[in-house]
Amino acid sequence: MENSRTLKGTIEKVVYFNKENGYTVARMTPERGSRSVTIVGHLAGVHEGEQIRAQGVWEENRKFGPQFRVTQVEVVPPSSVEAIEKYLASGLIRGIGPTMAERIVKRFGMDTLRVIDEEPSRLRTVQGIGRKTLQKITISWEQHKDARETMVFLQGCGISPVYASKIIKQYGSDASRIVREDPYRLTYDISGIGFKLADSIARKAGIPHDSPARAAAAALHVLAEDAAGGHVYTPMGTLVEKCHTMVELPMPAIQDGIAMLLNEKRIVFEQLNERGAAYLAPLYVAETGSATLLKGLRNSFKLLPPIDTDKAVRWFEKRHRMRLNEGQRDVIRKAIDSKVLIVTGGPGTGKTTIIRALVEILRAKKQYVQLAAPTGRAAKRMEEAAGIPASTIHRLLEYSPAKMDFLRDQTNPLDCDVLIIDEASMLDVTLLYRMLKAIPPEGSVIFVGDTDQLPSVGPGNVLRDLIESGCADIVRLVEIFRQAESSLIIHNAHRINHGDEPLLPRGDDALKSDFHFIERTSPEDVALTIETLAAKRIPDAFAMDPLFDIQVLSPMHKGTAGVADLNLRLQRLLNPNSSELLHGSRTLKLRDKVMQIRNNYDKDVFNGDLGLIFSIDEDDNQVVVDFDGRLVAYEMSELDEIELAYAISVHKSQGSEYRAVIVPIMTQHYVLLQRNLLYTAITRAKELVVLVGSPQALSIAIKNDRIQRRHTRLAARLKDDSPTRGRLP
């Protein structure tokens, strides 16, 4: 690390310690020097009186002056009789206070710590130490030694203090044993620790290279990576091949590891014709369970009073002084009779209107309707359009942190006659399963979505699978409403979806247009243009707030004009705030726009939620984020759950709408230049779309209609009976 320094000295006083994440503020007297200094950082396992060797950097705190921010710390044995006595007198070891510390050190001198560790029974020769006191000292010493050794061991493996603190918090007194005996367990239990890091720890712990546990961990890693890429299962041949590439073990060893996972019921093997499929057990349960529940729901009775649909349509039209088209009328007719209904269509085809119509007609017949969507922003839009409360699916199902599960299921179903789900293309198979478990048998469900958008971030391709299976009634809305026809956003979205080049306004028409393409060739020119657009041109021309109204969507994460690069540029331009916090290589500032990137049920925030940093407590190293008026606190160890969101990926934008969207489109993004990705990005905008890049890249994206095939068997299970489960061939 640049400007890194090493300090060695004694911890005089722990000023502050956060037991949740190990963040510590302490005073330390350096070995070479008489004046104490302030050190800060994740120092779990470090106590008053201990001698440490710390690596870090000097920084200036506006409130407290110079302090040493620790990035790596190692506890070293006290090197003098005085240091040993001070260490024991700190109160770290139960049963030893200042007086007893003086007696023990006087008796054993420099041999004191070895005696406590190896021959504790000799302490009985010290005045005042009886059987009970000795027991206290021995237990306390072992607990302290375990935590300290674990911290030293983990940092010796290259694990940062943040992750080391997480490991100790997760496993407590068993941390040392678990890390040494089963380091691959970290990949399942500790967020952010992947196979490579666990494998490095295993090597240092002396776990054999050809251990079945290593092969099993590699297999779980491959399955988890494939699930993150949208696959519900992995073909067995692919799994074995990827494992072989990762760990360079012979095939029998890999098969032994997979067999171990099968015996532990962590994965499921299923024979598919001539090949096999490997599932993570929860995904197998979700897919098979979803199929069973959907079939059962479709075939169950429906409690709904008779409704004259033509009369109901006329009633709604009169109330709103509008006319529904034939597709929308068909939705209402099918909604009356169907247990499972899918409504799909592109932008401007009236999906939002039909949700309101269904809500009003069904509620007029005393039916209890509930509305939900995968994201908070989509639920908020749904609520504004329908006129009744809507929630995220997670909140609808009432997650309980105490039980670590949803409260709503088959034993405690939702209190509703009809459940309407918007943005159904975002549903993954796990969320579908949990939702279906909560629908009462007499209820019905209506899925509303656009099949041409990107599939869910999570595993599965739910909306397409449901349509392909024929398990539900389907209405496709294709007619574009007249008020939408004047929008080039809507018009061009449909053109792109059909493989046609967008219409680009010229001359005076461009001044009034809601769709623009700015040609730039180099990635740097693209990035500079986006800076100007987001910070000045669009806010000035359209009176838009650069934080709340404008969203940059990039196909790629890395490289110039990628998400990471644009976030740094826009943070510098849009947020000059000096109140900031350094977290690893990132700087978070007061009023930064951030996004939650994984579900956190304890905090009730979910993947894709956008917020603003409300406060930064430098003393406590805590960040508070404002999510639409709800304040959520993050400790330092939790900050990897949020990231800057001035620019986000197109995938992360699903379910959201913004007044203006800016999209870089360059040949450097070739891997992700796809029609459905461009279509999804454009349809996020309500008032303005600006594409910045090269015409060649735009043409490549429009022509590329290849959709990555996801490994999923939901459609097949809904059509037929599931094949029998097998074992390893």
Tab-separated table of N, CA and C in Angstrom, residues 531-591:
chain	number	residue	atom	x	y	z
A	531	GLU	N	-20.478	12.944	-18.469
A	531	GLU	CA	-20.269	13.870	-17.349
A	531	GLU	C	-21.025	15.178	-17.587
A	532	THR	N	-20.845	15.743	-18.778
A	532	THR	CA	-21.485	17.020	-19.095
A	532	THR	C	-23.002	16.897	-19.131
A	533	LEU	N	-23.490	15.827	-19.723
A	533	LEU	CA	-24.941	15.621	-19.813
A	533	LEU	C	-25.577	15.507	-18.423
A	534	ALA	N	-24.969	14.698	-17.572
A	534	ALA	CA	-25.568	14.425	-16.262
A	534	ALA	C	-25.446	15.603	-15.305
A	535	ALA	N	-24.334	16.324	-15.396
A	535	ALA	CA	-24.084	17.389	-14.431
A	535	ALA	C	-24.639	18.741	-14.861
A	536	LYS	N	-24.762	18.962	-16.197
A	536	LYS	CA	-25.152	20.309	-16.613
A	536	LYS	C	-26.225	20.358	-17.698
A	537	ARG	N	-25.965	19.725	-18.850
A	537	ARG	CA	-26.852	19.948	-19.998
A	537	ARG	C	-28.294	19.522	-19.731
A	538	ILE	N	-28.498	18.293	-19.232
A	538	ILE	CA	-29.867	17.826	-18.986
A	538	ILE	C	-30.513	18.566	-17.812
A	539	PRO	N	-29.816	18.748	-16.665
A	539	PRO	CA	-30.439	19.530	-15.588
A	539	PRO	C	-30.840	20.938	-16.025
A	540	ASP	N	-29.990	21.597	-16.817
A	540	ASP	CA	-30.291	22.964	-17.245
A	540	ASP	C	-31.427	23.003	-18.262
A	541	ALA	N	-31.406	22.081	-19.218
A	541	ALA	CA	-32.394	22.120	-20.306
A	541	ALA	C	-33.768	21.609	-19.883
A	542	PHE	N	-33.810	20.669	-18.955
A	542	PHE	CA	-35.091	20.027	-18.618
A	542	PHE	C	-35.495	20.202	-17.155
A	543	ALA	N	-34.755	21.035	-16.424
A	543	ALA	CA	-35.044	21.286	-15.005
A	543	ALA	C	-35.130	19.974	-14.215
A	544	MET	N	-34.128	19.117	-14.409
A	544	MET	CA	-34.100	17.837	-13.707
A	544	MET	C	-33.004	17.836	-12.648
A	545	ASP	N	-33.290	17.138	-11.548
A	545	ASP	CA	-32.306	16.964	-10.489
A	545	ASP	C	-31.331	15.860	-10.901
A	546	PRO	N	-30.023	16.155	-10.934
A	546	PRO	CA	-29.066	15.146	-11.409
A	546	PRO	C	-29.014	13.886	-10.534
A	547	LEU	N	-29.384	14.003	-9.261
A	547	LEU	CA	-29.366	12.835	-8.384
A	547	LEU	C	-30.650	12.017	-8.476
A	548	PHE	N	-31.790	12.698	-8.437
A	548	PHE	CA	-33.068	11.995	-8.322
A	548	PHE	C	-33.739	11.700	-9.665
A	549	ASP	N	-33.456	12.507	-10.678
A	549	ASP	CA	-34.190	12.378	-11.942
A	549	ASP	C	-33.401	11.708	-13.059
A	550	ILE	N	-32.075	11.757	-12.979
A	550	ILE	CA	-31.227	11.262	-14.073
A	550	ILE	C	-30.500	9.998	-13.621
A	551	GLN	N	-30.509	8.978	-14.481
A	551	GLN	CA	-29.789	7.750	-14.161
A	551	GLN	C	-28.938	7.318	-15.345
A	552	VAL	N	-27.659	7.089	-15.088
A	552	VAL	CA	-26.757	6.551	-16.101
A	552	VAL	C	-26.793	5.034	-16.007
A	553	LEU	N	-27.001	4.374	-17.154
A	553	LEU	CA	-27.047	2.915	-17.220
A	553	LEU	C	-25.959	2.436	-18.174
A	554	SER	N	-25.038	1.632	-17.664
A	554	SER	CA	-23.949	1.152	-18.511
A	554	SER	C	-24.009	-0.366	-18.646
A	555	PRO	N	-23.733	-0.881	-19.840
A	555	PRO	CA	-23.743	-2.342	-20.025
A	555	PRO	C	-22.628	-3.056	-19.265
A	556	MET	N	-21.484	-2.364	-19.059
A	556	MET	CA	-20.310	-3.018	-18.483
A	556	MET	C	-19.971	-2.426	-17.118
A	557	HIS	N	-19.282	-3.213	-16.289
A	557	HIS	CA	-18.845	-2.730	-14.984
A	557	HIS	C	-17.465	-2.096	-15.069
A	558	LYS	N	-16.561	-2.714	-15.839
A	558	LYS	CA	-15.177	-2.267	-15.844
A	558	LYS	C	-14.868	-1.425	-17.082
A	559	GLY	N	-13.699	-0.795	-17.041
A	559	GLY	CA	-13.242	-0.025	-18.199
A	559	GLY	C	-13.780	1.394	-18.212
A	560	THR	N	-13.209	2.209	-19.099
A	560	THR	CA	-13.669	3.587	-19.270
A	560	THR	C	-15.125	3.588	-19.721
A	561	ALA	N	-15.928	4.416	-19.080
A	561	ALA	CA	-17.377	4.506	-19.329
A	561	ALA	C	-18.131	3.269	-18.831
A	562	GLY	N	-17.446	2.443	-18.027
A	562	GLY	CA	-18.145	1.377	-17.319
A	562	GLY	C	-18.747	1.915	-16.038
A	563	VAL	N	-19.495	1.086	-15.330
A	563	VAL	CA	-20.192	1.532	-14.123
A	563	VAL	C	-19.215	2.109	-13.094
A	564	ALA	N	-18.129	1.398	-12.802
A	564	ALA	CA	-17.190	1.850	-11.765
A	564	ALA	C	-16.546	3.180	-12.139
A	565	ASP	N	-16.106	3.303	-13.389
A	565	ASP	CA	-15.451	4.530	-13.850
A	565	ASP	C	-16.416	5.718	-13.807
A	566	LEU	N	-17.621	5.528	-14.297
A	566	LEU	CA	-18.595	6.626	-14.329
A	566	LEU	C	-19.021	7.036	-12.923
A	567	ASN	N	-19.089	6.099	-12.005
A	567	ASN	CA	-19.445	6.446	-10.628
A	567	ASN	C	-18.417	7.374	-10.001
A	568	LEU	N	-17.137	7.094	-10.218
A	568	LEU	CA	-16.090	7.961	-9.669
A	568	LEU	C	-16.143	9.352	-10.294
A	569	ARG	N	-16.363	9.385	-11.606
A	569	ARG	CA	-16.429	10.679	-12.298
A	569	ARG	C	-17.624	11.503	-11.804
A	570	LEU	N	-18.786	10.856	-11.713
A	570	LEU	CA	-20.002	11.584	-11.345
A	570	LEU	C	-20.023	11.927	-9.861
A	571	GLN	N	-19.418	11.088	-9.030
A	571	GLN	CA	-19.312	11.437	-7.610
A	571	GLN	C	-18.510	12.721	-7.452
A	572	ARG	N	-17.405	12.813	-8.187
A	572	ARG	CA	-16.565	14.009	-8.111
A	572	ARG	C	-17.326	15.258	-8.571
A	573	LEU	N	-18.119	15.111	-9.631
A	573	LEU	CA	-18.834	16.261	-10.188
A	573	LEU	C	-20.079	16.652	-9.391
A	574	LEU	N	-20.836	15.648	-8.968
A	574	LEU	CA	-22.155	15.911	-8.388
A	574	LEU	C	-22.165	15.994	-6.873
A	575	ASN	N	-21.073	15.565	-6.234
A	575	ASN	CA	-21.067	15.570	-4.770
A	575	ASN	C	-19.731	16.069	-4.230
A	576	PRO	N	-19.596	17.388	-4.092
A	576	PRO	CA	-18.332	17.944	-3.581
A	576	PRO	C	-18.209	17.853	-2.066
A	577	ASN	N	-19.153	17.173	-1.405
A	577	ASN	CA	-19.175	17.101	0.058
A	577	ASN	C	-17.841	16.617	0.614
A	578	SER	N	-17.373	17.271	1.669
A	578	SER	CA	-16.079	16.907	2.258
A	578	SER	C	-16.204	15.864	3.361
A	579	SER	N	-17.419	15.615	3.850
A	579	SER	CA	-17.621	14.583	4.870
A	579	SER	C	-17.599	13.221	4.181
A	580	GLU	N	-16.567	12.450	4.468
A	580	GLU	CA	-16.390	11.195	3.728
A	580	GLU	C	-15.794	10.112	4.610
A	581	LEU	N	-15.856	8.890	4.104
A	581	LEU	CA	-15.342	7.730	4.829
A	581	LEU	C	-14.615	6.836	3.828
A	582	LEU	N	-13.398	6.463	4.161
A	582	LEU	CA	-12.633	5.562	3.308
A	582	LEU	C	-12.949	4.132	3.706
A	583	HIS	N	-13.397	3.331	2.725
A	583	HIS	CA	-13.696	1.921	2.992
A	583	HIS	C	-12.996	1.093	1.934
A	584	GLY	N	-11.857	0.500	2.317
A	584	GLY	CA	-11.053	-0.201	1.324
A	584	GLY	C	-10.555	0.786	0.290
A	585	SER	N	-10.817	0.501	-0.969
A	585	SER	CA	-10.387	1.396	-2.044
A	585	SER	C	-11.466	2.414	-2.397
A	586	ARG	N	-12.614	2.347	-1.691
A	586	ARG	CA	-13.733	3.235	-2.012
A	586	ARG	C	-13.806	4.411	-1.048
A	587	THR	N	-14.311	5.529	-1.561
A	587	THR	CA	-14.610	6.676	-0.717
A	587	THR	C	-16.113	6.929	-0.773
A	588	LEU	N	-16.759	6.896	0.382
A	588	LEU	CA	-18.183	7.193	0.474
A	588	LEU	C	-18.354	8.573	1.087
A	589	LYS	N	-19.232	9.374	0.481
A	589	LYS	CA	-19.431	10.741	0.940
A	589	LYS	C	-20.867	10.969	1.395
A	590	LEU	N	-21.015	11.962	2.280
A	590	LEU	CA	-22.350	12.408	2.652
A	590	LEU	C	-23.109	12.830	1.393
A	591	ARG	N	-24.367	12.389	1.268
A	591	ARG	CA	-25.249	12.687	0.131
A	591	ARG	C	-24.894	11.880	-1.121
